[in-house]
Amino acid sequence: MDKGLMRYTFEPVVRCNMCGAPGSEHRVLGRRLNGHQGAFPKRKMGVAVSVLQCRRCTLIFANPQPRPFDLQDHYGVPPEAYWQESYFEVSEHYFKGVIDRFKVLAPFRSGMKALDVGAGLGKAMIALERAGFDTYGVEPSIPFRDRAISRMGRDPNRLRSGGIEEAVYDAGQFDFITFGAVLEHLYDPSASLAKALLAAPRWINPYRSTLIAMVCTPGDQRRISVARQ
């Protein structure tokens, strides 16, 4: 990525990608910067777009949608620019509530295959592995994937580089798929979910579960919904 050049096209969002609600049912939450915003985003420089929420289905999305010419124009940022050193630690409680919820929905057996979409530094992969899952991930940011491998000990053969849009897995390969705070970053979240869950060859075992963790309004806690397939 040429750090001196950021190349984008901007696509207006007319209807909610998930439920089709028109613009009259979208509300503005704030602004999104193409980089770490910190505690004082108004002091930061960069390309900013509006962040909206659909009142009907609560999906959060950028409008207009910034589409980089290259994914690394947008995601090629060192994780150290976002997180303090303590963020690289994975406590024994990390992702535990999510894993426990899965085990309520599906009888667990050691070696079940899990996929983390938007794996970042691989923290959820580590937690899933500790819980007995055979774990894989896909991550669009090259620097984040590199740190997941070099600092967090992730197997490069199990953590693929790229977006879900280009990812290819076998039909029924996974018992558990997570989209942790990912949908709001996807250009076409409904198509991405369909690719993993519905469209042949769908990646999810039809008798297992998928978890979707969505970012909510600033005053709310993270909303987690689980779709039983």
PDB file of N, CA and C in Angstrom, residues 129-190:
ATOM      1  N   GLU A 129     -10.091 -22.091  20.464  1.00  0.00           N
ATOM      2  CA  GLU A 129      -9.147 -23.205  20.520  1.00  0.00           C
ATOM      3  C   GLU A 129      -9.019 -23.740  21.945  1.00  0.00           C
ATOM      4  N   ARG A 130      -8.944 -22.837  22.903  1.00  0.00           N
ATOM      5  CA  ARG A 130      -8.873 -23.247  24.310  1.00  0.00           C
ATOM      6  C   ARG A 130     -10.105 -24.043  24.721  1.00  0.00           C
ATOM      7  N   ALA A 131     -11.238 -23.705  24.115  1.00  0.00           N
ATOM      8  CA  ALA A 131     -12.502 -24.367  24.463  1.00  0.00           C
ATOM      9  C   ALA A 131     -12.680 -25.695  23.745  1.00  0.00           C
ATOM     10  N   GLY A 132     -11.712 -26.068  22.906  1.00  0.00           N
ATOM     11  CA  GLY A 132     -11.773 -27.370  22.261  1.00  0.00           C
ATOM     12  C   GLY A 132     -12.176 -27.375  20.808  1.00  0.00           C
ATOM     13  N   PHE A 133     -12.331 -26.181  20.204  1.00  0.00           N
ATOM     14  CA  PHE A 133     -12.693 -26.109  18.789  1.00  0.00           C
ATOM     15  C   PHE A 133     -11.461 -26.252  17.899  1.00  0.00           C
ATOM     16  N   ASP A 134     -11.662 -26.791  16.731  1.00  0.00           N
ATOM     17  CA  ASP A 134     -10.673 -26.795  15.651  1.00  0.00           C
ATOM     18  C   ASP A 134     -10.919 -25.503  14.880  1.00  0.00           C
ATOM     19  N   THR A 135     -10.036 -24.522  15.015  1.00  0.00           N
ATOM     20  CA  THR A 135     -10.370 -23.137  14.705  1.00  0.00           C
ATOM     21  C   THR A 135      -9.664 -22.590  13.473  1.00  0.00           C
ATOM     22  N   TYR A 136     -10.430 -21.804  12.688  1.00  0.00           N
ATOM     23  CA  TYR A 136      -9.930 -21.137  11.484  1.00  0.00           C
ATOM     24  C   TYR A 136     -10.389 -19.677  11.507  1.00  0.00           C
ATOM     25  N   GLY A 137      -9.768 -18.862  10.652  1.00  0.00           N
ATOM     26  CA  GLY A 137     -10.158 -17.461  10.587  1.00  0.00           C
ATOM     27  C   GLY A 137      -9.847 -16.854   9.238  1.00  0.00           C
ATOM     28  N   VAL A 138     -10.482 -15.713   8.969  1.00  0.00           N
ATOM     29  CA  VAL A 138     -10.202 -14.935   7.763  1.00  0.00           C
ATOM     30  C   VAL A 138     -10.143 -13.472   8.180  1.00  0.00           C
ATOM     31  N   GLU A 139      -9.116 -12.742   7.695  1.00  0.00           N
ATOM     32  CA  GLU A 139      -8.882 -11.368   8.135  1.00  0.00           C
ATOM     33  C   GLU A 139      -8.400 -10.512   6.962  1.00  0.00           C
ATOM     34  N   PRO A 140      -9.082  -9.372   6.681  1.00  0.00           N
ATOM     35  CA  PRO A 140      -8.712  -8.538   5.536  1.00  0.00           C
ATOM     36  C   PRO A 140      -7.455  -7.699   5.740  1.00  0.00           C
ATOM     37  N   SER A 141      -7.103  -7.390   6.984  1.00  0.00           N
ATOM     38  CA  SER A 141      -5.948  -6.524   7.243  1.00  0.00           C
ATOM     39  C   SER A 141      -4.661  -7.340   7.284  1.00  0.00           C
ATOM     40  N   ILE A 142      -3.738  -7.039   6.387  1.00  0.00           N
ATOM     41  CA  ILE A 142      -2.456  -7.747   6.381  1.00  0.00           C
ATOM     42  C   ILE A 142      -1.676  -7.507   7.671  1.00  0.00           C
ATOM     43  N   PRO A 143      -1.555  -6.244   8.165  1.00  0.00           N
ATOM     44  CA  PRO A 143      -0.830  -6.045   9.426  1.00  0.00           C
ATOM     45  C   PRO A 143      -1.458  -6.773  10.613  1.00  0.00           C
ATOM     46  N   PHE A 144      -2.791  -6.795  10.688  1.00  0.00           N
ATOM     47  CA  PHE A 144      -3.439  -7.496  11.796  1.00  0.00           C
ATOM     48  C   PHE A 144      -3.173  -8.994  11.700  1.00  0.00           C
ATOM     49  N   ARG A 145      -3.289  -9.558  10.505  1.00  0.00           N
ATOM     50  CA  ARG A 145      -3.003 -10.986  10.338  1.00  0.00           C
ATOM     51  C   ARG A 145      -1.549 -11.282  10.685  1.00  0.00           C
ATOM     52  N   ASP A 146      -0.638 -10.424  10.249  1.00  0.00           N
ATOM     53  CA  ASP A 146       0.779 -10.633  10.559  1.00  0.00           C
ATOM     54  C   ASP A 146       1.017 -10.676  12.063  1.00  0.00           C
ATOM     55  N   ARG A 147       0.369  -9.768  12.812  1.00  0.00           N
ATOM     56  CA  ARG A 147       0.540  -9.760  14.266  1.00  0.00           C
ATOM     57  C   ARG A 147      -0.114 -10.984  14.896  1.00  0.00           C
ATOM     58  N   ALA A 148      -1.235 -11.406  14.337  1.00  0.00           N
ATOM     59  CA  ALA A 148      -1.890 -12.608  14.855  1.00  0.00           C
ATOM     60  C   ALA A 148      -0.963 -13.813  14.743  1.00  0.00           C
ATOM     61  N   ILE A 149      -0.177 -13.848  13.687  1.00  0.00           N
ATOM     62  CA  ILE A 149       0.756 -14.955  13.476  1.00  0.00           C
ATOM     63  C   ILE A 149       2.010 -14.786  14.327  1.00  0.00           C
ATOM     64  N   SER A 150       2.615 -13.587  14.269  1.00  0.00           N
ATOM     65  CA  SER A 150       3.909 -13.386  14.923  1.00  0.00           C
ATOM     66  C   SER A 150       3.810 -13.206  16.435  1.00  0.00           C
ATOM     67  N   ARG A 151       2.749 -12.547  16.903  1.00  0.00           N
ATOM     68  CA  ARG A 151       2.632 -12.255  18.335  1.00  0.00           C
ATOM     69  C   ARG A 151       1.659 -13.169  19.058  1.00  0.00           C
ATOM     70  N   MET A 152       0.617 -13.594  18.338  1.00  0.00           N
ATOM     71  CA  MET A 152      -0.430 -14.377  18.997  1.00  0.00           C
ATOM     72  C   MET A 152      -0.329 -15.872  18.698  1.00  0.00           C
ATOM     73  N   GLY A 153       0.634 -16.251  17.863  1.00  0.00           N
ATOM     74  CA  GLY A 153       0.881 -17.663  17.618  1.00  0.00           C
ATOM     75  C   GLY A 153      -0.112 -18.364  16.731  1.00  0.00           C
ATOM     76  N   ARG A 154      -0.829 -17.619  15.896  1.00  0.00           N
ATOM     77  CA  ARG A 154      -1.804 -18.242  15.007  1.00  0.00           C
ATOM     78  C   ARG A 154      -1.102 -18.926  13.839  1.00  0.00           C
ATOM     79  N   ASP A 155      -1.651 -20.055  13.437  1.00  0.00           N
ATOM     80  CA  ASP A 155      -1.128 -20.822  12.310  1.00  0.00           C
ATOM     81  C   ASP A 155      -1.505 -20.110  11.016  1.00  0.00           C
ATOM     82  N   PRO A 156      -0.526 -19.694  10.194  1.00  0.00           N
ATOM     83  CA  PRO A 156      -0.866 -18.985   8.949  1.00  0.00           C
ATOM     84  C   PRO A 156      -1.715 -19.805   7.995  1.00  0.00           C
ATOM     85  N   ASN A 157      -1.662 -21.121   8.113  1.00  0.00           N
ATOM     86  CA  ASN A 157      -2.478 -21.971   7.247  1.00  0.00           C
ATOM     87  C   ASN A 157      -3.942 -22.000   7.680  1.00  0.00           C
ATOM     88  N   ARG A 158      -4.195 -21.519   8.898  1.00  0.00           N
ATOM     89  CA  ARG A 158      -5.562 -21.507   9.413  1.00  0.00           C
ATOM     90  C   ARG A 158      -6.167 -20.106   9.438  1.00  0.00           C
ATOM     91  N   LEU A 159      -5.338 -19.099   9.260  1.00  0.00           N
ATOM     92  CA  LEU A 159      -5.817 -17.717   9.247  1.00  0.00           C
ATOM     93  C   LEU A 159      -5.551 -17.132   7.867  1.00  0.00           C
ATOM     94  N   ARG A 160      -6.569 -17.090   7.050  1.00  0.00           N
ATOM     95  CA  ARG A 160      -6.432 -16.634   5.671  1.00  0.00           C
ATOM     96  C   ARG A 160      -6.453 -15.115   5.581  1.00  0.00           C
ATOM     97  N   SER A 161      -5.769 -14.604   4.590  1.00  0.00           N
ATOM     98  CA  SER A 161      -5.747 -13.167   4.322  1.00  0.00           C
ATOM     99  C   SER A 161      -6.789 -12.832   3.267  1.00  0.00           C
ATOM    100  N   GLY A 162      -7.594 -11.804   3.532  1.00  0.00           N
ATOM    101  CA  GLY A 162      -8.597 -11.381   2.561  1.00  0.00           C
ATOM    102  C   GLY A 162      -9.942 -11.155   3.213  1.00  0.00           C
ATOM    103  N   GLY A 163     -10.905 -10.755   2.400  1.00  0.00           N
ATOM    104  CA  GLY A 163     -12.252 -10.523   2.882  1.00  0.00           C
ATOM    105  C   GLY A 163     -13.121 -11.745   2.709  1.00  0.00           C
ATOM    106  N   ILE A 164     -14.259 -11.745   3.365  1.00  0.00           N
ATOM    107  CA  ILE A 164     -15.185 -12.864   3.235  1.00  0.00           C
ATOM    108  C   ILE A 164     -15.696 -12.985   1.806  1.00  0.00           C
ATOM    109  N   GLU A 165     -15.705 -11.849   1.103  1.00  0.00           N
ATOM    110  CA  GLU A 165     -16.218 -11.859  -0.269  1.00  0.00           C
ATOM    111  C   GLU A 165     -15.405 -12.785  -1.174  1.00  0.00           C
ATOM    112  N   GLU A 166     -14.094 -12.910  -0.902  1.00  0.00           N
ATOM    113  CA  GLU A 166     -13.229 -13.738  -1.741  1.00  0.00           C
ATOM    114  C   GLU A 166     -12.946 -15.109  -1.129  1.00  0.00           C
ATOM    115  N   ALA A 167     -13.317 -15.304   0.123  1.00  0.00           N
ATOM    116  CA  ALA A 167     -12.969 -16.539   0.827  1.00  0.00           C
ATOM    117  C   ALA A 167     -13.710 -17.740   0.240  1.00  0.00           C
ATOM    118  N   VAL A 168     -13.036 -18.880   0.241  1.00  0.00           N
ATOM    119  CA  VAL A 168     -13.616 -20.125  -0.263  1.00  0.00           C
ATOM    120  C   VAL A 168     -13.380 -21.224   0.775  1.00  0.00           C
ATOM    121  N   TYR A 169     -14.452 -21.859   1.199  1.00  0.00           N
ATOM    122  CA  TYR A 169     -14.364 -22.999   2.109  1.00  0.00           C
ATOM    123  C   TYR A 169     -15.302 -24.088   1.600  1.00  0.00           C
ATOM    124  N   ASP A 170     -15.148 -25.278   2.147  1.00  0.00           N
ATOM    125  CA  ASP A 170     -15.958 -26.406   1.704  1.00  0.00           C
ATOM    126  C   ASP A 170     -17.374 -26.322   2.273  1.00  0.00           C
ATOM    127  N   ALA A 171     -18.301 -26.944   1.584  1.00  0.00           N
ATOM    128  CA  ALA A 171     -19.682 -27.002   2.054  1.00  0.00           C
ATOM    129  C   ALA A 171     -19.748 -27.764   3.374  1.00  0.00           C
ATOM    130  N   GLY A 172     -20.460 -27.189   4.341  1.00  0.00           N
ATOM    131  CA  GLY A 172     -20.641 -27.850   5.623  1.00  0.00           C
ATOM    132  C   GLY A 172     -19.382 -28.005   6.446  1.00  0.00           C
ATOM    133  N   GLN A 173     -18.340 -27.210   6.144  1.00  0.00           N
ATOM    134  CA  GLN A 173     -17.048 -27.389   6.811  1.00  0.00           C
ATOM    135  C   GLN A 173     -17.078 -27.004   8.286  1.00  0.00           C
ATOM    136  N   PHE A 174     -17.960 -26.043   8.651  1.00  0.00           N
ATOM    137  CA  PHE A 174     -17.900 -25.489  10.004  1.00  0.00           C
ATOM    138  C   PHE A 174     -19.169 -25.764  10.810  1.00  0.00           C
ATOM    139  N   ASP A 175     -18.952 -26.007  12.103  1.00  0.00           N
ATOM    140  CA  ASP A 175     -20.055 -26.172  13.038  1.00  0.00           C
ATOM    141  C   ASP A 175     -20.454 -24.847  13.675  1.00  0.00           C
ATOM    142  N   PHE A 176     -19.547 -23.883  13.654  1.00  0.00           N
ATOM    143  CA  PHE A 176     -19.753 -22.613  14.348  1.00  0.00           C
ATOM    144  C   PHE A 176     -19.047 -21.519  13.549  1.00  0.00           C
ATOM    145  N   ILE A 177     -19.781 -20.472  13.169  1.00  0.00           N
ATOM    146  CA  ILE A 177     -19.198 -19.340  12.449  1.00  0.00           C
ATOM    147  C   ILE A 177     -19.529 -18.071  13.218  1.00  0.00           C
ATOM    148  N   THR A 178     -18.539 -17.232  13.466  1.00  0.00           N
ATOM    149  CA  THR A 178     -18.765 -15.979  14.175  1.00  0.00           C
ATOM    150  C   THR A 178     -18.476 -14.793  13.264  1.00  0.00           C
ATOM    151  N   PHE A 179     -19.335 -13.786  13.363  1.00  0.00           N
ATOM    152  CA  PHE A 179     -19.133 -12.492  12.706  1.00  0.00           C
ATOM    153  C   PHE A 179     -19.093 -11.447  13.833  1.00  0.00           C
ATOM    154  N   GLY A 180     -17.999 -11.347  14.548  1.00  0.00           N
ATOM    155  CA  GLY A 180     -17.918 -10.459  15.700  1.00  0.00           C
ATOM    156  C   GLY A 180     -17.660  -9.020  15.300  1.00  0.00           C
ATOM    157  N   ALA A 181     -18.686  -8.153  15.442  1.00  0.00           N
ATOM    158  CA  ALA A 181     -18.553  -6.732  15.078  1.00  0.00           C
ATOM    159  C   ALA A 181     -18.011  -6.576  13.664  1.00  0.00           C
ATOM    160  N   VAL A 182     -18.587  -7.338  12.740  1.00  0.00           N
ATOM    161  CA  VAL A 182     -18.093  -7.368  11.358  1.00  0.00           C
ATOM    162  C   VAL A 182     -19.119  -6.841  10.361  1.00  0.00           C
ATOM    163  N   LEU A 183     -20.402  -7.128  10.576  1.00  0.00           N
ATOM    164  CA  LEU A 183     -21.408  -6.801   9.559  1.00  0.00           C
ATOM    165  C   LEU A 183     -21.384  -5.333   9.167  1.00  0.00           C
ATOM    166  N   GLU A 184     -21.152  -4.448  10.138  1.00  0.00           N
ATOM    167  CA  GLU A 184     -21.180  -3.016   9.845  1.00  0.00           C
ATOM    168  C   GLU A 184     -20.004  -2.572   8.994  1.00  0.00           C
ATOM    169  N   HIS A 185     -19.003  -3.449   8.803  1.00  0.00           N
ATOM    170  CA  HIS A 185     -17.848  -3.115   7.976  1.00  0.00           C
ATOM    171  C   HIS A 185     -17.952  -3.697   6.563  1.00  0.00           C
ATOM    172  N   LEU A 186     -18.935  -4.555   6.333  1.00  0.00           N
ATOM    173  CA  LEU A 186     -19.054  -5.224   5.038  1.00  0.00           C
ATOM    174  C   LEU A 186     -19.842  -4.375   4.054  1.00  0.00           C
ATOM    175  N   TYR A 187     -19.461  -4.444   2.776  1.00  0.00           N
ATOM    176  CA  TYR A 187     -20.164  -3.692   1.742  1.00  0.00           C
ATOM    177  C   TYR A 187     -21.530  -4.304   1.458  1.00  0.00           C
ATOM    178  N   ASP A 188     -21.618  -5.635   1.573  1.00  0.00           N
ATOM    179  CA  ASP A 188     -22.871  -6.330   1.294  1.00  0.00           C
ATOM    180  C   ASP A 188     -23.073  -7.395   2.366  1.00  0.00           C
ATOM    181  N   PRO A 189     -23.474  -6.992   3.582  1.00  0.00           N
ATOM    182  CA  PRO A 189     -23.583  -7.966   4.672  1.00  0.00           C
ATOM    183  C   PRO A 189     -24.584  -9.077   4.413  1.00  0.00           C
ATOM    184  N   SER A 190     -25.689  -8.773   3.758  1.00  0.00           N
ATOM    185  CA  SER A 190     -26.678  -9.824   3.508  1.00  0.00           C
ATOM    186  C   SER A 190     -26.113 -10.895   2.584  1.00  0.00           C
TER     187      SER A 190
END
